[in-house]
Amino acid sequence: MEMLMDSSQAEHSFLSSVTASERTLNPYVTGTSVVAIKYKDGILMAADMGGSYGYTLRYKSVERLKPVGKHSLLGASGEISDFQEILRYLDELILYDNMWDDGNSLGPKEVHSYLTRVMYNRRNKFNPLWNSLILGGVKNGQKYLGMVSMIGVNFEDNHVATGFGNHLARPILRDEWHDNLSFEDGVKLLEKCMRVLLYRDTTAVNKLQIAKITEEGVTISQPYSLKTFWGYSAFQNPTVHAEGSWLDMVTGWAVTTME
Amino acid sequence: MDLGKVNLDAPHSMGTTIIGVTYNGGVVLGADSRTSTGVYVANRASDKITQLTDNVFVCRSGSAADSQIVSDYVRYFLHQHTIQLGQPATVKVAANLVRLLAYNNKNMLQTGMIVGGWDKYEGGKIYGVPLGGTIIEQPFSIGGSGSSYLYGFFDQAWKEGMTKDEAEQLVVKAVSLAIARDGASGGVVRTVIINSEGVTRNFYPGDKLPLWHEELEPHNSLLDILNSTSPEPMNI
């Protein structure tokens, strides 16, 4: 008679209806791309305010950019409930840091490292937090911008993006980003990326926030919308030469004779 | 970077919103302009309202390839039919040709269509031809993934005997509402009005559509907002 059992076996041994483990298999309410760049005074980060439920654009005022402590800014895409859980973990982290009351405070590099460990350890237990996170900040004049994925892949760079942003925004940034961008140029560059995402990502929503973090602190803009452009002549009559494929000429003849 | 598991067994949702409405004297067909492959918008300004004859058009949803080939075949058959008949084909005939192809190839096709037009015998008519090849004559018809959000709206807003302008406004409003909530619908709203006088095509670009709940007035840039002297009113 086996007396020593581990917890997962114990749950199955009696008439138990408890499942052995909880694993996130698919996300439900999700946020799409976050894009961030280093600029002259610190970091600029942009994200829209959409919380999609599959194909449905269910929630349109979800804040996906949040300050962390005094020196960091966190942007998240993926499952919103997991992002909210991460914010709770970070609250606790910052609380304990403050309780030391020693004049030191966790910088962006440390917070990024903490998040990497959290994400990677969850991944190892096959129970990931279904997010891609961007962590940016400035401490003692040093700018920091990093990313962590749901499987714990992490790196730093001058410009980062999550999700579709990797495919649509980063090529623009590779071309147009340069050191020491002004605030105005940085905002315009991010808006260029966000507009492309609005056109080409089905889960994007036209309501966004841009956040900046500098040595002075974090500012998150009020929500606003971007203008979109549809006034191309090709958009008004896209099928003027395409309708009917092989029947083009015949259809034209038929139209005139039926008049 | 993001790992998402795609459920390959889930039915391929028709990424579109299409509408056909009869009014006092003809029909109004409407559609969005987004063609999506998964999450990517392949074409943000496509034309989903396709001409079959001078007086009959079809709104296409579902697989772009399937709906295009069906309308190409139907256009071809209708053309021959018109010559043989000696006068314009009726909307009913056009719709039944669509049905024939959809029904006999039901295992292979994945497209839902709305056929609408005007002929001298029956006036303005709308026929829905959903997946499977059912044909159903309706005073109005909605289709595509975006239509899920419009059943309640039409139950409340559709009325018998509308004027041409009322019908078109209803269609534009409806497509615009669907675009607001359906990720697979977007872009511009295209309408086609068909009556005894002929065919009128209209184009409502994305930036001219009304704003709905939680949507904000668009700006060129955040910099314009930050630099404006008067404080922005709170958007609730």
Short mmCIF file of C-alpha atoms in Angstrom, two decimals:
data_model
loop_
_atom_site.label_atom_id
_atom_site.label_comp_id
_atom_site.label_asym_id
_atom_site.label_seq_id
_atom_site.Cartn_x
_atom_site.Cartn_y
_atom_site.Cartn_z
CA MET A 1 0.00 0.00 0.00
CA GLU A 2 1.59 3.21 -1.17
CA MET A 3 1.61 5.63 1.75
CA LEU A 4 3.72 8.36 0.25
CA MET A 5 2.02 10.14 -2.62
CA ASP A 6 2.73 13.52 -4.13
CA SER A 7 -0.07 16.05 -4.38
CA SER A 8 -0.97 15.45 -8.00
CA GLN A 9 -1.54 11.75 -7.36
CA ALA A 10 -3.42 12.45 -4.16
CA GLU A 11 -6.01 14.44 -6.05
CA HIS A 12 -6.89 11.47 -8.21
CA SER A 13 -6.83 8.80 -5.51
CA PHE A 14 -10.33 9.33 -4.07
CA LEU A 15 -13.62 10.20 -5.69
CA SER A 16 -12.23 13.63 -6.41
CA SER A 17 -13.38 16.02 -9.07
CA VAL A 18 -10.44 18.37 -8.59
CA THR A 19 -8.26 18.74 -11.69
CA ALA A 20 -4.61 17.99 -11.18
CA SER A 21 -3.18 21.27 -12.39
CA GLU A 22 -4.34 24.53 -13.83
CA ARG A 23 -2.65 25.55 -17.01
CA THR A 24 -3.29 28.51 -19.22
CA LEU A 25 -3.96 27.06 -22.62
CA ASN A 26 -5.44 30.06 -24.36
CA PRO A 27 -5.98 33.71 -23.62
CA TYR A 28 -9.45 35.31 -23.40
CA VAL A 29 -9.32 39.08 -23.12
CA THR A 30 -6.20 40.29 -24.89
CA GLY A 31 -4.33 43.49 -25.57
CA THR A 32 -2.42 43.94 -28.80
CA SER A 33 0.94 45.55 -29.64
CA VAL A 34 2.99 47.83 -27.40
CA VAL A 35 5.76 49.89 -29.04
CA ALA A 36 8.57 51.69 -27.20
CA ILE A 37 11.67 53.71 -28.05
CA LYS A 38 14.54 55.40 -26.25
CA TYR A 39 14.69 59.13 -26.85
CA LYS A 40 16.78 62.06 -25.65
CA ASP A 41 15.32 62.34 -22.14
CA GLY A 42 14.23 58.76 -21.51
CA ILE A 43 11.70 56.28 -22.88
CA LEU A 44 8.52 56.76 -24.91
CA MET A 45 5.97 53.97 -24.97
CA ALA A 46 2.67 53.64 -26.84
CA ALA A 47 -0.21 51.17 -26.64
CA ASP A 48 -3.84 51.23 -27.65
CA MET A 49 -6.63 50.76 -25.12
CA GLY A 50 -8.29 47.71 -26.61
CA GLY A 51 -9.22 44.53 -24.78
CA SER A 52 -10.30 42.07 -27.46
CA TYR A 53 -12.33 38.97 -26.79
CA GLY A 54 -11.32 36.84 -29.76
CA TYR A 55 -12.45 38.79 -32.80
CA THR A 56 -14.77 41.00 -30.77
CA LEU A 57 -13.47 44.43 -29.76
CA ARG A 58 -15.04 44.10 -26.37
CA TYR A 59 -13.36 46.67 -24.11
CA LYS A 60 -12.10 49.98 -25.38
CA SER A 61 -10.68 51.72 -22.32
CA VAL A 62 -8.14 49.25 -21.00
CA GLU A 63 -4.97 50.90 -19.67
CA ARG A 64 -2.03 48.79 -20.74
CA LEU A 65 0.72 51.21 -19.66
CA LYS A 66 1.41 51.45 -15.92
CA PRO A 67 4.12 53.05 -13.81
CA VAL A 68 6.17 50.79 -11.52
CA GLY A 69 7.86 52.40 -8.54
CA LYS A 70 9.66 55.69 -9.23
CA HIS A 71 11.85 54.73 -12.13
CA SER A 72 9.95 52.31 -14.39
CA LEU A 73 7.09 52.00 -16.84
CA LEU A 74 5.46 48.69 -17.79
CA GLY A 75 3.53 48.02 -20.97
CA ALA A 76 1.82 44.70 -21.60
CA SER A 77 0.13 42.82 -24.41
CA GLY A 78 -1.65 39.48 -24.15
CA GLU A 79 -4.07 38.28 -21.48
CA ILE A 80 -5.29 41.24 -19.41
CA SER A 81 -6.04 39.22 -16.27
CA ASP A 82 -2.43 37.96 -16.20
CA PHE A 83 -1.21 41.53 -16.63
CA GLN A 84 -3.33 42.56 -13.63
CA GLU A 85 -1.78 39.73 -11.62
CA ILE A 86 1.70 40.89 -12.60
CA LEU A 87 0.82 44.40 -11.38
CA ARG A 88 -0.07 42.87 -8.01
CA TYR A 89 3.28 41.07 -7.84
CA LEU A 90 5.06 44.33 -8.68
CA ASP A 91 3.07 46.24 -6.06
CA GLU A 92 4.34 43.81 -3.49
CA LEU A 93 7.90 44.02 -4.82
CA ILE A 94 7.89 47.81 -4.61
CA LEU A 95 6.30 47.72 -1.16
CA TYR A 96 9.05 45.51 0.22
CA ASP A 97 11.64 47.68 -1.47
CA ASN A 98 10.19 50.77 0.21
CA MET A 99 10.04 49.04 3.57
CA TRP A 100 13.83 48.75 3.62
CA ASP A 101 13.73 52.54 3.92
CA ASP A 102 17.39 52.69 3.02
CA GLY A 103 17.35 55.37 0.34
CA ASN A 104 17.77 52.83 -2.43
CA SER A 105 15.06 51.98 -4.94
CA LEU A 106 14.65 49.31 -7.59
CA GLY A 107 15.64 50.57 -11.02
CA PRO A 108 14.25 49.42 -14.37
CA LYS A 109 17.03 46.89 -14.86
CA GLU A 110 16.15 45.19 -11.58
CA VAL A 111 12.41 45.18 -12.29
CA HIS A 112 13.06 43.73 -15.73
CA SER A 113 15.18 41.00 -14.17
CA TYR A 114 12.45 40.20 -11.64
CA LEU A 115 9.82 39.95 -14.38
CA THR A 116 12.08 37.70 -16.44
CA ARG A 117 12.41 35.30 -13.53
CA VAL A 118 8.65 35.30 -12.90
CA MET A 119 7.81 34.63 -16.56
CA TYR A 120 10.46 31.98 -17.02
CA ASN A 121 9.57 30.08 -13.85
CA ARG A 122 5.89 30.02 -14.79
CA ARG A 123 6.84 28.76 -18.25
CA ASN A 124 8.81 25.92 -16.68
CA LYS A 125 5.69 24.82 -14.80
CA PHE A 126 3.66 24.84 -18.05
CA ASN A 127 1.48 27.57 -16.61
CA PRO A 128 2.65 30.75 -18.33
CA LEU A 129 1.46 34.26 -17.76
CA TRP A 130 0.19 34.91 -21.27
CA ASN A 131 1.82 38.30 -21.80
CA SER A 132 4.60 40.07 -23.62
CA LEU A 133 5.96 42.81 -21.41
CA ILE A 134 7.94 45.94 -22.15
CA LEU A 135 9.78 47.54 -19.28
CA GLY A 136 11.32 50.97 -19.71
CA GLY A 137 12.86 53.46 -17.34
CA VAL A 138 15.57 55.93 -16.38
CA LYS A 139 17.71 55.86 -13.28
CA ASN A 140 20.67 58.05 -12.53
CA GLY A 141 20.71 59.25 -16.11
CA GLN A 142 20.86 55.73 -17.53
CA LYS A 143 18.07 54.87 -19.97
CA TYR A 144 16.82 51.28 -20.00
CA LEU A 145 14.40 49.52 -22.35
CA GLY A 146 13.75 45.79 -22.24
CA MET A 147 11.25 43.15 -23.25
CA VAL A 148 10.13 39.81 -21.73
CA SER A 149 8.00 37.28 -23.55
CA MET A 150 5.60 34.70 -22.06
CA ILE A 151 8.27 32.02 -22.26
CA GLY A 152 10.90 34.13 -20.58
CA VAL A 153 12.85 35.31 -23.63
CA ASN A 154 14.25 38.69 -22.65
CA PHE A 155 16.51 41.34 -24.12
CA GLU A 156 17.23 45.06 -24.20
CA ASP A 157 17.32 47.34 -27.19
CA ASN A 158 16.88 50.94 -28.34
CA HIS A 159 13.44 50.12 -29.67
CA VAL A 160 11.14 47.21 -28.82
CA ALA A 161 7.65 46.07 -29.66
CA THR A 162 5.29 43.21 -28.86
CA GLY A 163 3.05 41.10 -31.07
CA PHE A 164 2.24 42.57 -34.44
CA GLY A 165 4.39 45.54 -33.59
CA ASN A 166 7.43 43.34 -34.17
CA HIS A 167 6.41 42.84 -37.78
CA LEU A 168 4.96 46.21 -38.62
CA ALA A 169 6.53 48.76 -36.27
CA ARG A 170 10.12 47.57 -35.84
CA PRO A 171 11.02 47.84 -39.54
CA ILE A 172 9.89 51.48 -39.42
CA LEU A 173 11.91 52.00 -36.26
CA ARG A 174 15.00 50.34 -37.71
CA ASP A 175 14.85 52.83 -40.53
CA GLU A 176 13.90 56.00 -38.70
CA TRP A 177 15.05 55.70 -35.09
CA HIS A 178 18.21 57.49 -34.14
CA ASP A 179 19.96 58.47 -30.93
CA ASN A 180 18.77 61.61 -29.14
CA LEU A 181 15.33 61.93 -30.69
CA SER A 182 13.44 64.92 -29.38
CA PHE A 183 10.13 64.37 -27.58
CA GLU A 184 8.20 65.69 -30.60
CA ASP A 185 10.04 63.48 -33.09
CA GLY A 186 9.69 60.48 -30.81
CA VAL A 187 5.94 60.96 -30.47
CA LYS A 188 5.54 61.39 -34.24
CA LEU A 189 7.57 58.24 -34.87
CA LEU A 190 5.47 56.20 -32.43
CA GLU A 191 2.26 57.59 -33.94
CA LYS A 192 3.46 56.55 -37.39
CA CYS A 193 3.90 53.01 -36.07
CA MET A 194 0.56 53.01 -34.25
CA ARG A 195 -1.27 54.22 -37.36
CA VAL A 196 0.13 51.35 -39.46
CA LEU A 197 -0.94 48.94 -36.72
CA LEU A 198 -4.40 50.47 -36.76
CA TYR A 199 -4.69 49.84 -40.50
CA ARG A 200 -3.26 46.35 -40.50
CA ASP A 201 -4.04 44.67 -37.16
CA THR A 202 -7.62 43.41 -36.80
CA THR A 203 -7.35 43.58 -33.00
CA ALA A 204 -6.24 47.20 -32.89
CA VAL A 205 -8.56 49.88 -31.58
CA ASN A 206 -8.40 53.61 -32.39
CA LYS A 207 -7.82 54.89 -28.90
CA LEU A 208 -4.31 55.06 -27.54
CA GLN A 209 -2.07 56.42 -24.86
CA ILE A 210 1.55 57.48 -25.10
CA ALA A 211 3.64 57.41 -21.95
CA LYS A 212 6.98 58.97 -21.25
CA ILE A 213 9.43 58.26 -18.50
CA THR A 214 12.36 60.50 -17.69
CA GLU A 215 14.56 61.08 -14.67
CA GLU A 216 11.76 63.29 -13.33
CA GLY A 217 9.11 60.58 -13.45
CA VAL A 218 6.26 59.02 -15.45
CA THR A 219 3.62 60.83 -17.51
CA ILE A 220 0.87 58.88 -19.25
CA SER A 221 -1.12 60.89 -21.77
CA GLN A 222 -4.91 61.10 -21.81
CA PRO A 223 -6.54 58.67 -24.25
CA TYR A 224 -6.84 60.03 -27.80
CA SER A 225 -7.57 58.84 -31.37
CA LEU A 226 -5.56 59.07 -34.55
CA LYS A 227 -6.80 60.31 -37.90
CA THR A 228 -6.81 57.69 -40.65
CA PHE A 229 -6.53 58.20 -44.38
CA TRP A 230 -8.84 56.69 -46.97
CA GLY A 231 -8.88 59.34 -49.70
CA TYR A 232 -6.99 57.46 -52.40
CA SER A 233 -8.67 57.22 -55.81
CA ALA A 234 -7.77 53.54 -55.94
CA PHE A 235 -9.83 53.01 -52.80
CA GLN A 236 -12.92 54.56 -54.32
CA ASN A 237 -12.98 52.35 -57.39
CA PRO A 238 -10.80 49.33 -56.76
CA THR A 239 -12.48 47.02 -59.24
CA VAL A 240 -12.91 49.40 -62.13
CA HIS A 241 -10.55 47.34 -64.27
CA ALA A 242 -10.86 44.04 -62.48
CA GLU A 243 -14.50 43.09 -62.49
CA GLY A 244 -15.34 40.02 -64.49
CA SER A 245 -11.73 39.03 -65.18
CA TRP A 246 -11.93 37.39 -68.62
CA LEU A 247 -15.33 38.96 -69.28
CA ASP A 248 -14.19 42.59 -69.06
CA MET A 249 -14.66 43.46 -72.71
CA VAL A 250 -17.79 41.39 -73.16
CA THR A 251 -19.44 42.89 -70.07
CA GLY A 252 -18.69 46.36 -71.41
CA TRP A 253 -20.42 45.52 -74.68
CA ALA A 254 -23.40 44.00 -72.90
CA VAL A 255 -23.86 47.15 -70.81
CA THR A 256 -24.12 49.43 -73.82
CA THR A 257 -26.45 47.23 -75.82
CA MET A 258 -28.86 46.72 -72.95
CA GLU A 259 -29.40 50.44 -72.44
CA MET B 1 7.51 36.78 -30.27
CA ASP B 2 3.99 35.93 -29.09
CA LEU B 3 3.01 32.27 -29.02
CA GLY B 4 -0.70 31.79 -29.57
CA LYS B 5 -2.33 28.47 -30.23
CA VAL B 6 -4.64 28.73 -33.23
CA ASN B 7 -7.59 26.39 -33.08
CA LEU B 8 -7.40 24.84 -36.52
CA ASP B 9 -10.69 23.03 -35.99
CA ALA B 10 -12.73 26.14 -35.36
CA PRO B 11 -14.94 27.20 -38.27
CA HIS B 12 -13.38 29.94 -40.32
CA SER B 13 -15.37 32.96 -39.36
CA MET B 14 -16.48 35.22 -42.22
CA GLY B 15 -14.42 38.33 -41.70
CA THR B 16 -16.87 40.87 -43.03
CA THR B 17 -20.07 42.78 -42.47
CA ILE B 18 -22.55 42.69 -45.36
CA ILE B 19 -26.10 44.04 -45.49
CA GLY B 20 -28.93 44.14 -48.01
CA VAL B 21 -32.09 46.17 -47.39
CA THR B 22 -35.23 46.69 -49.50
CA TYR B 23 -36.94 50.06 -49.55
CA ASN B 24 -39.84 51.70 -51.29
CA GLY B 25 -38.61 51.42 -54.89
CA GLY B 26 -35.39 49.40 -54.78
CA VAL B 27 -32.62 47.97 -52.66
CA VAL B 28 -29.54 49.21 -50.82
CA LEU B 29 -26.55 46.91 -50.45
CA GLY B 30 -23.76 47.71 -48.00
CA ALA B 31 -20.44 46.24 -46.88
CA ASP B 32 -17.23 47.04 -45.02
CA SER B 33 -13.88 46.86 -46.87
CA ARG B 34 -11.60 44.72 -44.73
CA THR B 35 -10.07 41.50 -46.03
CA SER B 36 -8.20 39.75 -43.24
CA THR B 37 -5.95 36.70 -43.14
CA GLY B 38 -6.08 35.77 -39.48
CA VAL B 39 -5.07 38.87 -37.57
CA TYR B 40 -3.46 40.66 -40.52
CA VAL B 41 -5.45 43.06 -42.69
CA ALA B 42 -4.52 42.02 -46.21
CA ASN B 43 -6.64 44.67 -47.90
CA ARG B 44 -8.13 47.64 -46.06
CA ALA B 45 -10.13 48.93 -49.02
CA SER B 46 -11.57 45.93 -50.83
CA ASP B 47 -14.82 46.01 -52.76
CA LYS B 48 -17.16 43.27 -51.55
CA ILE B 49 -20.19 44.37 -53.55
CA THR B 50 -19.76 42.76 -56.93
CA GLN B 51 -21.75 43.32 -60.09
CA LEU B 52 -23.52 40.34 -61.67
CA THR B 53 -25.61 42.22 -64.24
CA ASP B 54 -26.65 45.85 -64.82
CA ASN B 55 -29.40 45.50 -62.27
CA VAL B 56 -28.18 42.78 -59.87
CA PHE B 57 -25.28 42.90 -57.42
CA VAL B 58 -24.03 40.47 -54.80
CA CYS B 59 -22.43 41.09 -51.39
CA ARG B 60 -19.68 38.55 -50.71
CA SER B 61 -18.51 37.19 -47.36
CA GLY B 62 -16.43 34.26 -46.18
CA SER B 63 -13.58 32.91 -48.23
CA ALA B 64 -12.56 35.62 -50.69
CA ALA B 65 -11.49 33.05 -53.28
CA ASP B 66 -14.72 31.06 -53.07
CA SER B 67 -17.01 34.08 -53.26
CA GLN B 68 -15.07 35.54 -56.18
CA ILE B 69 -15.20 32.38 -58.25
CA VAL B 70 -18.91 31.89 -57.56
CA SER B 71 -19.71 35.44 -58.66
CA ASP B 72 -17.52 35.05 -61.76
CA TYR B 73 -19.42 31.89 -62.80
CA VAL B 74 -22.82 33.42 -62.03
CA ARG B 75 -21.94 36.53 -64.05
CA TYR B 76 -20.95 34.30 -66.96
CA PHE B 77 -24.16 32.23 -66.83
CA LEU B 78 -26.34 35.30 -66.37
CA HIS B 79 -24.78 36.88 -69.41
CA GLN B 80 -25.68 33.91 -71.58
CA HIS B 81 -29.14 33.74 -70.01
CA THR B 82 -29.74 37.44 -70.82
CA ILE B 83 -28.87 36.91 -74.48
CA GLN B 84 -31.15 33.89 -74.72
CA LEU B 85 -34.01 35.58 -72.85
CA GLY B 86 -33.72 38.83 -74.80
CA GLN B 87 -34.18 41.02 -71.71
CA PRO B 88 -32.50 41.71 -68.37
CA ALA B 89 -32.36 38.79 -65.97
CA THR B 90 -34.54 38.95 -62.87
CA VAL B 91 -33.07 39.13 -59.38
CA LYS B 92 -34.70 35.78 -58.59
CA VAL B 93 -32.87 34.04 -61.42
CA ALA B 94 -29.55 35.55 -60.38
CA ALA B 95 -30.10 34.47 -56.79
CA ASN B 96 -31.04 30.97 -57.81
CA LEU B 97 -27.90 30.62 -59.91
CA VAL B 98 -25.87 31.59 -56.85
CA ARG B 99 -27.84 29.05 -54.85
CA LEU B 100 -27.22 26.30 -57.40
CA LEU B 101 -23.47 26.69 -57.18
CA ALA B 102 -23.48 27.11 -53.41
CA TYR B 103 -25.70 24.08 -52.83
CA ASN B 104 -24.08 21.67 -55.27
CA ASN B 105 -20.60 22.49 -53.99
CA LYS B 106 -21.50 22.80 -50.33
CA ASN B 107 -18.71 20.49 -49.20
CA MET B 108 -16.06 22.66 -50.74
CA LEU B 109 -17.32 26.23 -50.59
CA GLN B 110 -17.24 28.49 -47.57
CA THR B 111 -19.02 31.65 -48.59
CA GLY B 112 -22.23 33.41 -47.60
CA MET B 113 -23.76 35.85 -50.05
CA ILE B 114 -26.53 38.42 -50.26
CA VAL B 115 -27.99 38.93 -53.72
CA GLY B 116 -29.85 42.17 -54.32
CA GLY B 117 -31.23 44.06 -57.28
CA TRP B 118 -34.19 45.52 -59.14
CA ASP B 119 -36.22 44.12 -62.03
CA LYS B 120 -39.44 45.33 -63.68
CA TYR B 121 -41.53 42.36 -62.50
CA GLU B 122 -40.86 42.27 -58.77
CA GLY B 123 -39.14 45.60 -58.08
CA GLY B 124 -36.41 45.62 -55.43
CA LYS B 125 -35.59 42.22 -53.93
CA ILE B 126 -33.04 40.80 -51.48
CA TYR B 127 -32.12 37.12 -51.31
CA GLY B 128 -29.83 35.66 -48.68
CA VAL B 129 -27.71 32.66 -49.67
CA PRO B 130 -25.89 31.50 -46.53
CA LEU B 131 -23.47 28.57 -46.09
CA GLY B 132 -24.98 25.36 -47.42
CA GLY B 133 -26.90 26.93 -50.28
CA THR B 134 -30.23 27.81 -48.69
CA ILE B 135 -32.03 30.57 -50.56
CA ILE B 136 -34.20 32.90 -48.56
CA GLU B 137 -36.04 35.97 -49.78
CA GLN B 138 -36.03 38.65 -47.08
CA PRO B 139 -37.00 42.30 -46.70
CA PHE B 140 -33.49 42.75 -45.33
CA SER B 141 -30.52 40.46 -44.84
CA ILE B 142 -27.31 40.65 -42.84
CA GLY B 143 -24.23 38.46 -43.10
CA GLY B 144 -20.59 38.00 -42.20
CA SER B 145 -18.91 37.90 -38.80
CA GLY B 146 -19.89 41.51 -38.07
CA SER B 147 -23.56 40.72 -38.47
CA SER B 148 -23.63 39.08 -35.01
CA TYR B 149 -23.58 42.56 -33.54
CA LEU B 150 -26.48 43.77 -35.68
CA TYR B 151 -29.33 41.34 -35.00
CA GLY B 152 -30.60 43.36 -32.05
CA PHE B 153 -30.04 46.62 -33.89
CA PHE B 154 -32.09 45.58 -36.93
CA ASP B 155 -34.83 44.04 -34.81
CA GLN B 156 -35.32 47.49 -33.39
CA ALA B 157 -34.41 49.80 -36.25
CA TRP B 158 -35.76 48.21 -39.43
CA LYS B 159 -39.10 49.49 -40.71
CA GLU B 160 -41.22 48.61 -43.72
CA GLY B 161 -41.53 51.27 -46.46
CA MET B 162 -38.43 53.39 -45.86
CA THR B 163 -37.28 55.98 -48.37
CA LYS B 164 -34.04 55.57 -50.31
CA ASP B 165 -32.14 57.94 -48.04
CA GLU B 166 -33.50 56.38 -44.85
CA ALA B 167 -32.49 52.94 -46.08
CA GLU B 168 -28.98 54.03 -47.03
CA GLN B 169 -28.47 55.81 -43.72
CA LEU B 170 -29.60 52.70 -41.88
CA VAL B 171 -27.10 50.57 -43.81
CA VAL B 172 -24.19 52.97 -43.23
CA LYS B 173 -25.04 53.23 -39.52
CA ALA B 174 -25.27 49.46 -39.20
CA VAL B 175 -21.98 48.67 -40.96
CA SER B 176 -20.31 51.39 -38.92
CA LEU B 177 -21.62 49.86 -35.66
CA ALA B 178 -20.38 46.43 -36.71
CA ILE B 179 -16.96 47.82 -37.59
CA ALA B 180 -16.76 49.31 -34.09
CA ARG B 181 -17.04 45.87 -32.48
CA ASP B 182 -15.91 43.29 -35.03
CA GLY B 183 -12.16 43.01 -35.49
CA ALA B 184 -12.65 41.28 -38.81
CA SER B 185 -14.60 44.23 -40.24
CA GLY B 186 -13.20 47.66 -40.89
CA GLY B 187 -12.06 50.26 -43.37
CA VAL B 188 -14.63 52.12 -45.43
CA VAL B 189 -18.35 51.57 -45.92
CA ARG B 190 -19.42 50.97 -49.49
CA THR B 191 -23.05 51.10 -50.56
CA VAL B 192 -24.79 50.31 -53.82
CA ILE B 193 -28.33 51.56 -54.44
CA ILE B 194 -30.30 49.81 -57.20
CA ASN B 195 -33.70 50.94 -58.47
CA SER B 196 -35.62 51.58 -61.70
CA GLU B 197 -33.40 54.56 -62.47
CA GLY B 198 -30.14 52.61 -62.30
CA VAL B 199 -27.23 52.02 -59.96
CA THR B 200 -25.52 54.44 -57.57
CA ARG B 201 -22.29 53.55 -55.78
CA ASN B 202 -21.28 55.43 -52.64
CA PHE B 203 -18.17 55.52 -50.54
CA TYR B 204 -17.96 56.48 -46.87
CA PRO B 205 -14.33 56.64 -45.73
CA GLY B 206 -13.41 55.38 -42.25
CA ASP B 207 -12.76 58.87 -40.93
CA LYS B 208 -16.24 60.12 -41.94
CA LEU B 209 -18.20 57.48 -40.02
CA PRO B 210 -20.01 58.42 -36.80
CA LEU B 211 -18.29 57.85 -33.47
CA TRP B 212 -19.83 55.34 -31.12
CA HIS B 213 -19.47 54.53 -27.41
CA GLU B 214 -15.96 55.07 -26.07
CA GLU B 215 -14.69 56.26 -29.45
CA LEU B 216 -12.96 59.64 -29.58
CA GLU B 217 -12.55 62.48 -32.11
CA PRO B 218 -9.45 61.78 -34.14
CA HIS B 219 -6.37 64.01 -34.13
CA ASN B 220 -3.28 64.28 -36.27
CA SER B 221 -1.00 63.90 -33.28
CA LEU B 222 -0.78 64.01 -29.47
CA LEU B 223 1.42 67.08 -29.96
CA ASP B 224 -1.58 69.03 -31.26
CA ILE B 225 -3.49 68.18 -28.09
CA LEU B 226 -0.58 69.06 -25.80
CA ASN B 227 0.01 72.34 -27.60
CA SER B 228 -3.60 73.47 -27.75
CA THR B 229 -4.22 76.42 -25.45
CA SER B 230 -7.71 75.41 -24.33
CA PRO B 231 -7.89 72.34 -22.10
CA GLU B 232 -9.41 69.27 -23.69
CA PRO B 233 -12.88 68.48 -22.38
CA MET B 234 -13.07 65.21 -20.46
CA ASN B 235 -14.10 62.34 -22.67
CA ILE B 236 -16.32 60.10 -20.59
#
